[in-house]
PDB file of C-alpha atoms and ligand atoms in Angstrom:
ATOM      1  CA  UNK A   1      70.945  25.011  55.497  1.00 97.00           C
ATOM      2  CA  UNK A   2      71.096  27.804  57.828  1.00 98.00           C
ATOM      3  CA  UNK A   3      68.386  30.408  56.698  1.00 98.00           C
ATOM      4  CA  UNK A   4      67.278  33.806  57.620  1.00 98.00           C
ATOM      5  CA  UNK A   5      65.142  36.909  56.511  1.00 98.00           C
ATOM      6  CA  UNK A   6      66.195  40.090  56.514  1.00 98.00           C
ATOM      7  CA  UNK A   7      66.375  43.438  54.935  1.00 98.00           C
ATOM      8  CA  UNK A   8      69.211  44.549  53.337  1.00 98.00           C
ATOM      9  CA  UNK A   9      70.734  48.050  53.080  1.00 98.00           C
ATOM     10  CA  UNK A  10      70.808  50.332  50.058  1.00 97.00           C
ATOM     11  CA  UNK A  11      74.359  51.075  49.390  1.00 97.00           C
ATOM     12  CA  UNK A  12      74.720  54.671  51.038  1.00 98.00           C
ATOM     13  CA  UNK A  13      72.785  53.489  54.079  1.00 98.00           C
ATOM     14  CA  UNK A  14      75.930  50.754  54.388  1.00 98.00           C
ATOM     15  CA  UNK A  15      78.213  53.421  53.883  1.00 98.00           C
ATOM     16  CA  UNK A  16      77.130  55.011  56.759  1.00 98.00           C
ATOM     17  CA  UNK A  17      76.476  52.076  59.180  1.00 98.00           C
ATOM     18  CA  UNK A  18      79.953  51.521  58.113  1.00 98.00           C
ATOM     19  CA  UNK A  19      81.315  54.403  59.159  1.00 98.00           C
ATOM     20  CA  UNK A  20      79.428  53.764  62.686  1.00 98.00           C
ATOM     21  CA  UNK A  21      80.908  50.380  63.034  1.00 98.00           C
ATOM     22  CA  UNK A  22      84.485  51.933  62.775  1.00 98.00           C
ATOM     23  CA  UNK A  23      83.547  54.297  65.214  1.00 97.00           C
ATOM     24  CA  UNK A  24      82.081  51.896  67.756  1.00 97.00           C
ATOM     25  CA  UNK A  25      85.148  49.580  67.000  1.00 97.00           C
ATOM     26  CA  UNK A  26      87.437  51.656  67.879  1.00 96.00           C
ATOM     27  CA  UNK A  27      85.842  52.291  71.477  1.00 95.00           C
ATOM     28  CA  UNK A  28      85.020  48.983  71.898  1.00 95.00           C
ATOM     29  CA  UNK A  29      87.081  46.735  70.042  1.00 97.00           C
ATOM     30  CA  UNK A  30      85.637  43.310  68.878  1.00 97.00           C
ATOM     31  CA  UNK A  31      84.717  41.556  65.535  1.00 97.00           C
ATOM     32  CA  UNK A  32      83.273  44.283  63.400  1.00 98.00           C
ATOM     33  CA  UNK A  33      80.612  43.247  60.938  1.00 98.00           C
ATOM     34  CA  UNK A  34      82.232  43.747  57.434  1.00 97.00           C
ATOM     35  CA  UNK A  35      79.863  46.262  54.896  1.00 98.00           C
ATOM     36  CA  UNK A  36      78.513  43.153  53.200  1.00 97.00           C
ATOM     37  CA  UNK A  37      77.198  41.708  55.883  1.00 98.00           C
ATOM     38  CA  UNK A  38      75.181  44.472  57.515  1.00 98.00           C
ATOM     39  CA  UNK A  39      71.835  43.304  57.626  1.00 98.00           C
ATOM     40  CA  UNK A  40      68.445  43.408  59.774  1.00 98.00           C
ATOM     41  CA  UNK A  41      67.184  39.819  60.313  1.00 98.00           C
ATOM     42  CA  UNK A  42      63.140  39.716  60.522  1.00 98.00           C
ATOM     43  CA  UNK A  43      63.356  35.969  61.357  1.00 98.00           C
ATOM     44  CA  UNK A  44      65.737  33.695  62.067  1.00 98.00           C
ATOM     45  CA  UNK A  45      64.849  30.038  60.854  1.00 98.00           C
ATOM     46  CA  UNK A  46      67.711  28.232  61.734  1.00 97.00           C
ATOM     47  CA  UNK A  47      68.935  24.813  60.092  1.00 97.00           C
ATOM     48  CA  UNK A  48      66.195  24.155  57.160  1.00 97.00           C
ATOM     49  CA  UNK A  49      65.988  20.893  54.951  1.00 96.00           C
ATOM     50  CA  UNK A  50      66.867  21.641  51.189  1.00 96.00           C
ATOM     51  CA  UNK A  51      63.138  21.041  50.248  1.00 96.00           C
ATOM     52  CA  UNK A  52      61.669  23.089  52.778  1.00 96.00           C
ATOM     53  CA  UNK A  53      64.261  25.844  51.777  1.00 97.00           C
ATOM     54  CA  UNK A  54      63.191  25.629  48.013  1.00 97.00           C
ATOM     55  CA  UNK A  55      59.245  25.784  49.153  1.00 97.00           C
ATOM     56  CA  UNK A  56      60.489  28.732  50.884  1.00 97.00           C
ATOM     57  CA  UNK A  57      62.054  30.446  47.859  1.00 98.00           C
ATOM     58  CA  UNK A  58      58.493  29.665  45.792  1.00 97.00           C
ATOM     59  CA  UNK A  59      56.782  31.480  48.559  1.00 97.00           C
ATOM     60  CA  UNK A  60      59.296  34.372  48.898  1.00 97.00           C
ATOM     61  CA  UNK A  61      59.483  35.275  45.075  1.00 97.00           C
ATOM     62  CA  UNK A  62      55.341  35.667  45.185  1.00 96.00           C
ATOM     63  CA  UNK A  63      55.349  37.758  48.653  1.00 97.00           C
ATOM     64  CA  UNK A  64      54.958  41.606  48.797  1.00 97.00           C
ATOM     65  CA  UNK A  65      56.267  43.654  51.774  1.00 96.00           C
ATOM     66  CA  UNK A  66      54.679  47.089  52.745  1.00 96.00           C
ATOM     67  CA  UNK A  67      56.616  49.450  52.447  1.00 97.00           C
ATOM     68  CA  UNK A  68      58.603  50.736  55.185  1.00 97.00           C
ATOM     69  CA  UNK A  69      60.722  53.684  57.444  1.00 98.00           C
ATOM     70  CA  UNK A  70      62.497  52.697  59.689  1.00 98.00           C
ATOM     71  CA  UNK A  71      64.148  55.308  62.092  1.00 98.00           C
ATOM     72  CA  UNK A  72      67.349  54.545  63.625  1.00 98.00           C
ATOM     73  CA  UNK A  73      68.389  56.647  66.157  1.00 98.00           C
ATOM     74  CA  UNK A  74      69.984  54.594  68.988  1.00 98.00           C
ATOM     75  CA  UNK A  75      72.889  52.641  70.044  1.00 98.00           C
ATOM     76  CA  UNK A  76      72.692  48.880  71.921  1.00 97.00           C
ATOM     77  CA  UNK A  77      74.654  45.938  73.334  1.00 97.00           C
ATOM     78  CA  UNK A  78      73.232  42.579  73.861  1.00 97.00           C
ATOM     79  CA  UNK A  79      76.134  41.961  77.064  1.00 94.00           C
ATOM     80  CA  UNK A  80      76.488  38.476  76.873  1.00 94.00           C
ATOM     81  CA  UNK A  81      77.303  37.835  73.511  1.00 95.00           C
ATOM     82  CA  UNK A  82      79.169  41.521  73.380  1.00 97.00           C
ATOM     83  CA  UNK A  83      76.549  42.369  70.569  1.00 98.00           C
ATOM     84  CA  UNK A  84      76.917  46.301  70.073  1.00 98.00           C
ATOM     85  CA  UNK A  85      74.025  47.108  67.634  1.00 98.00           C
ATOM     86  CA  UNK A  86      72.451  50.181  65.737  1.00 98.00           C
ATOM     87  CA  UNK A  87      68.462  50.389  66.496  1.00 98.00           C
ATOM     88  CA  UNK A  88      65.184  52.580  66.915  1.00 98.00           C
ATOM     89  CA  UNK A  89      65.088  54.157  70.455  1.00 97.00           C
ATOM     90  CA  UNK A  90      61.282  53.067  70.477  1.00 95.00           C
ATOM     91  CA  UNK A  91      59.199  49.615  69.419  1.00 95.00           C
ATOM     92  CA  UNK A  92      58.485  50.660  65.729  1.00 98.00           C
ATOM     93  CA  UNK A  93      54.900  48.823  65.032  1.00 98.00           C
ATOM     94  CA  UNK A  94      55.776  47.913  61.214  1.00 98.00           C
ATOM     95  CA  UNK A  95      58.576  46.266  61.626  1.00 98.00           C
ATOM     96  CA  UNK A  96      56.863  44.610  64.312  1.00 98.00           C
ATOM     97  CA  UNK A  97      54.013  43.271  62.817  1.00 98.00           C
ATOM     98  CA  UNK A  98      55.877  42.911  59.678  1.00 98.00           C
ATOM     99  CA  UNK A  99      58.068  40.104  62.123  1.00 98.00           C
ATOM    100  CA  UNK A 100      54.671  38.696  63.372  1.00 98.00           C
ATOM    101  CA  UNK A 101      53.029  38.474  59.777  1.00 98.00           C
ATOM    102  CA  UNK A 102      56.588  36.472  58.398  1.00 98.00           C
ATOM    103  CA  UNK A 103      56.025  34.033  61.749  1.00 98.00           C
ATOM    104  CA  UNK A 104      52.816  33.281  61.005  1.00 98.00           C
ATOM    105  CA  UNK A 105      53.663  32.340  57.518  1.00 97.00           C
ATOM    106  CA  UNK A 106      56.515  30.492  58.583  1.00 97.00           C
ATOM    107  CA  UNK A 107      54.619  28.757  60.961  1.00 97.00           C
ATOM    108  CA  UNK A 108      52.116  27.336  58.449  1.00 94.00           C
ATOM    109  CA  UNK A 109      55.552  26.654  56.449  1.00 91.00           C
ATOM    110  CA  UNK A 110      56.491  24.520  59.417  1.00 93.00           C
ATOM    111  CA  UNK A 111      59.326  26.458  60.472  1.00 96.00           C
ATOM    112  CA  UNK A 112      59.766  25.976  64.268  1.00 96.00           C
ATOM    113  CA  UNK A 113      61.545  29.084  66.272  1.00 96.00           C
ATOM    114  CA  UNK A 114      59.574  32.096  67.134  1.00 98.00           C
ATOM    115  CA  UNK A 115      60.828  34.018  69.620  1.00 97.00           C
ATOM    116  CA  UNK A 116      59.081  35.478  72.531  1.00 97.00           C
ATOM    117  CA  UNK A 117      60.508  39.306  72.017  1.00 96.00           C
ATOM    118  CA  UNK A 118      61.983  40.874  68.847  1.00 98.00           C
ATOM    119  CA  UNK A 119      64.427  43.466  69.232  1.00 98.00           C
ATOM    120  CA  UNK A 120      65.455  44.944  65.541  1.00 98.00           C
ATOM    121  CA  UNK A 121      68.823  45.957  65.499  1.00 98.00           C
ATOM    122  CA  UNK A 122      71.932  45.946  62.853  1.00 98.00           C
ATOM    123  CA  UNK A 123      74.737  44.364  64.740  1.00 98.00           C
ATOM    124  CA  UNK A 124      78.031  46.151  64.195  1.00 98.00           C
ATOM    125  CA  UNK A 125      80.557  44.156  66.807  1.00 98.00           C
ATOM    126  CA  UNK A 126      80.539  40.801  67.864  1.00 97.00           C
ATOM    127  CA  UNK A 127      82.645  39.879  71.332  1.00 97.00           C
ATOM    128  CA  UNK A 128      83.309  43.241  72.189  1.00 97.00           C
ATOM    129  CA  UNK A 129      83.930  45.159  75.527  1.00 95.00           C
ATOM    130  CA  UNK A 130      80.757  47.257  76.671  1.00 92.00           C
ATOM    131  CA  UNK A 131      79.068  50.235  75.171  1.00 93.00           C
ATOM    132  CA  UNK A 132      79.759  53.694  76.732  1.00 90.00           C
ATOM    133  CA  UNK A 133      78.236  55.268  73.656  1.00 90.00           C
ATOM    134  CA  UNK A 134      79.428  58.587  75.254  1.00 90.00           C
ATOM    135  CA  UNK A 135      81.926  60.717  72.429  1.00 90.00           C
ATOM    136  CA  UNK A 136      80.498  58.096  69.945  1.00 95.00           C
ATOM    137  CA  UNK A 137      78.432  59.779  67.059  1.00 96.00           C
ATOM    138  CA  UNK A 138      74.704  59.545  68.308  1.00 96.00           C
ATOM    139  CA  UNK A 139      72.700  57.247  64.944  1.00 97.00           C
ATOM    140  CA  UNK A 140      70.752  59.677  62.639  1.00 97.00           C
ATOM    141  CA  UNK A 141      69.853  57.458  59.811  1.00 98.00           C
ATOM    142  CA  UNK A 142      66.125  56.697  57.800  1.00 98.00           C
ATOM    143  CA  UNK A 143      65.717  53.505  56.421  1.00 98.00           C
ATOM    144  CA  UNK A 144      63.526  52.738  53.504  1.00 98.00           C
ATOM    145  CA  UNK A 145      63.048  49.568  52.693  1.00 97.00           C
ATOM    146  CA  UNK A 146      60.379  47.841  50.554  1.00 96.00           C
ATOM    147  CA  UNK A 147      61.715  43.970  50.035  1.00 96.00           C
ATOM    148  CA  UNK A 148      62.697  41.065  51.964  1.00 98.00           C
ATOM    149  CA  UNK A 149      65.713  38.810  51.248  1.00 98.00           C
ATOM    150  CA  UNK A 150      65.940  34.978  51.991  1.00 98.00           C
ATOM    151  CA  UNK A 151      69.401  34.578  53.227  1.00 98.00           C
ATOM    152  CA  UNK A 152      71.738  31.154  53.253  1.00 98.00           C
ATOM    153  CA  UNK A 153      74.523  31.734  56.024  1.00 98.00           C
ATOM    154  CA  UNK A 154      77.614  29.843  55.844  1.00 98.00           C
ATOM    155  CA  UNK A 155      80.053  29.779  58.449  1.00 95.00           C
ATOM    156  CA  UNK A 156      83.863  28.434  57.315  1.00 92.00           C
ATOM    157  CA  UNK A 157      85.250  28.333  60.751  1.00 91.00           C
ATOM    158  CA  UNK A 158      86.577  31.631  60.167  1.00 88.00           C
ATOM    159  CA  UNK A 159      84.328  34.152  58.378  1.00 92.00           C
ATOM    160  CA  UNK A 160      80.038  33.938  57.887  1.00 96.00           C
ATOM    161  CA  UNK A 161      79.131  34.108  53.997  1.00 97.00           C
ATOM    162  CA  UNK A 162      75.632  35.370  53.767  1.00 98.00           C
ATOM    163  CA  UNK A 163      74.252  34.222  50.097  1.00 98.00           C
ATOM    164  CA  UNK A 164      70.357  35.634  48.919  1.00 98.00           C
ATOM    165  CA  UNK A 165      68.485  32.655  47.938  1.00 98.00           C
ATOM    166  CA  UNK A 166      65.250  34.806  46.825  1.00 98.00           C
ATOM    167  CA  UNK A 167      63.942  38.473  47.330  1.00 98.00           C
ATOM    168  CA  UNK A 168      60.643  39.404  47.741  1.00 98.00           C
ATOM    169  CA  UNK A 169      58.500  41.113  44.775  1.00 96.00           C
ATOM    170  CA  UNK A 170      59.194  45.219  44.626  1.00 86.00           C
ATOM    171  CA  UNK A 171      56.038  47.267  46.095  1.00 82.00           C
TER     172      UNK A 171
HETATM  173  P1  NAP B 201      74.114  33.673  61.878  1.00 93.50           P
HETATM  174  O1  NAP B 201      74.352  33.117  63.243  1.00 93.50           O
HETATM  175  O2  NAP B 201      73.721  32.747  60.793  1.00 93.50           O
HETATM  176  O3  NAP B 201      73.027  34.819  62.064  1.00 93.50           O
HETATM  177  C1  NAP B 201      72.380  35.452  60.996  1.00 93.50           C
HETATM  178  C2  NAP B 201      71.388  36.431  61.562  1.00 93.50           C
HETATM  179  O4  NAP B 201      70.427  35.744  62.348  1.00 93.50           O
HETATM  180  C3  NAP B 201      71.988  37.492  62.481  1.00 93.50           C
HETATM  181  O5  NAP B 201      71.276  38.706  62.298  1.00 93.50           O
HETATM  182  C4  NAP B 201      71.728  36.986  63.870  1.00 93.50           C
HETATM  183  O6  NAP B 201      71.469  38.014  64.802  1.00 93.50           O
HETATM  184  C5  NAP B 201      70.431  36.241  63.683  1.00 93.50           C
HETATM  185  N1  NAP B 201      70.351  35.126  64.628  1.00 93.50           N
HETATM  186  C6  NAP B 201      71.247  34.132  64.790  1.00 93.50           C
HETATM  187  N2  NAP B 201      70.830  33.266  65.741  1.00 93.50           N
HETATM  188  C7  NAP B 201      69.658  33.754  66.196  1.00 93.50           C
HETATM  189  C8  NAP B 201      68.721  33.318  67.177  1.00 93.50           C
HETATM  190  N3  NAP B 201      68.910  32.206  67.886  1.00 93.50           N
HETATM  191  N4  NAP B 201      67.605  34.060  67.395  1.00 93.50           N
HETATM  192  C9  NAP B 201      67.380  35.190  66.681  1.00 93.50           C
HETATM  193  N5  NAP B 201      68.226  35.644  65.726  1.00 93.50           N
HETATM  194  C10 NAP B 201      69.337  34.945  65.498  1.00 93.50           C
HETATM  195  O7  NAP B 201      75.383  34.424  61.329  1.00 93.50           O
HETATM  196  P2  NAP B 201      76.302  35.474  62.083  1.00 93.50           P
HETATM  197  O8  NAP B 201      75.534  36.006  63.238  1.00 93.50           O
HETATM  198  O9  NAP B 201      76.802  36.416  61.078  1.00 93.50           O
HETATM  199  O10 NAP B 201      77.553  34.633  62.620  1.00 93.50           O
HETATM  200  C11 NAP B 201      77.475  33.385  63.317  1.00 93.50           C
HETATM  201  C12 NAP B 201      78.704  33.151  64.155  1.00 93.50           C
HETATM  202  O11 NAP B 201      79.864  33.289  63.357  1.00 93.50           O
HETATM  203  C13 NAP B 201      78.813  34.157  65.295  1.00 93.50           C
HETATM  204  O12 NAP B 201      79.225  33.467  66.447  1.00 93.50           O
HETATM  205  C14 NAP B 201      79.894  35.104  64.863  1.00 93.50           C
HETATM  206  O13 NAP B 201      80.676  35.594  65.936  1.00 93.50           O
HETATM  207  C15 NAP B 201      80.724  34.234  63.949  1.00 93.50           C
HETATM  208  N6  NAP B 201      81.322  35.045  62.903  1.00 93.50           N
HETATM  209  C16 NAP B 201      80.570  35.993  62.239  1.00 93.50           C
HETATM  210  C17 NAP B 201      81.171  36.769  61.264  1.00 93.50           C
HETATM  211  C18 NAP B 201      80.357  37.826  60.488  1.00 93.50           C
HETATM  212  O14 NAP B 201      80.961  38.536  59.707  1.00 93.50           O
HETATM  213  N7  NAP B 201      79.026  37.938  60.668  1.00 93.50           N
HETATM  214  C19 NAP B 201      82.510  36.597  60.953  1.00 93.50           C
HETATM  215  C20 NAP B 201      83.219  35.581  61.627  1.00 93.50           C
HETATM  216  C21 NAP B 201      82.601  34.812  62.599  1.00 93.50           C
HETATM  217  P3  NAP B 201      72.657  38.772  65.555  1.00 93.50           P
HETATM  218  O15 NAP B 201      73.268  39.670  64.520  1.00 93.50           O
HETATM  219  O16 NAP B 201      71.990  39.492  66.660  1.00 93.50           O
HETATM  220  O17 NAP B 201      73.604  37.696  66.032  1.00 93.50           O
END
């Protein structure tokens, strides 16, 4: 199974990273993230056995997550993969340690995969032409978010399902 954690966006603040993903799309062109899929990913996991994914979803159901703001004010492209994204324009240090706190976890989980750098971003396209985020509406958008999601991603050859498995207790 091919697992992830992220946070998931409160209705309005999809709305709105919606409305930026049409905006971007039609500058840059590109696979544009459909509203249910908009997401921030915390950790990716990869492919995870089904017993290690239930252990996971034990764990997940008794874990709290401070409580969070997370200010997103800036546009970004990853240029190989033609990523354009929605992000902070500086390191925010919950999110941060909130990333290191889930490795460590993970780690002791088993789960192989850490990366080196994190980057938190929202991608919008996928495969598209670069960013001139010149004209484009500049992000002004607060995100408050106070639980994690456990997410199964399924890929049918033509579209990527994202299903929660397990959320994180409300703090
Ligand atoms: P995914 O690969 O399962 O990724 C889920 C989340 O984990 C995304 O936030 C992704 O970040 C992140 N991630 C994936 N690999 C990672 C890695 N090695 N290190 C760190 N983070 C990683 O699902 P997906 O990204 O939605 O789509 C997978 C493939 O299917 C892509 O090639 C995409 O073009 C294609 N596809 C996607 C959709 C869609 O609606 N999402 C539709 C059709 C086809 P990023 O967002 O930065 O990638």
């Amino acid at each position: 199974m091919r697992l992830f954690l992220a946070l998931i966006p409160p209705p309005a603040l999809r709305e709105r990273l919606g409305e930026l993903a049409d905006a971007a799309h039609s500058r840059c062109g590109g696979r544009r993230t459909p509203d249910e899929n908009l997401h921030l990913t915390l950790a990716f996991l990869g492919k995870v056995s089904e017993e290690r994914a239930a252990a996971l979803v034990d764990w997940m159901h008794g874990l709290a997550v401070p409580p969070g703001k997370w200010q997103l004010d800036a546009w970004g492209h990853f240029r190989g993969p033609g990523i354009v994204w929605v992000g902070g324009s500086r390191p925010d240090p919950a999110l941060q340690r909130l990333h290191e706190t889930l490795w460590d976890r993970l780690e002791a989980h088993g789960i192989p995969g850490r990366p080196s750098r994190y980057v938190p971003h929202i991608t919008l396209l996928r495969r598209a032409g670069r960013l001139d985020a010149d004209g484009l509406p500049a992000p002004a958008l607060a995100w408050r978010y106070n639980r994690l999601e456990l997410i199964h991603s399924i890929n049918n050859g033509q579209d990527v399902r994202y299903t929660p498995l397990a959320r994180s207790q409300a703090t």
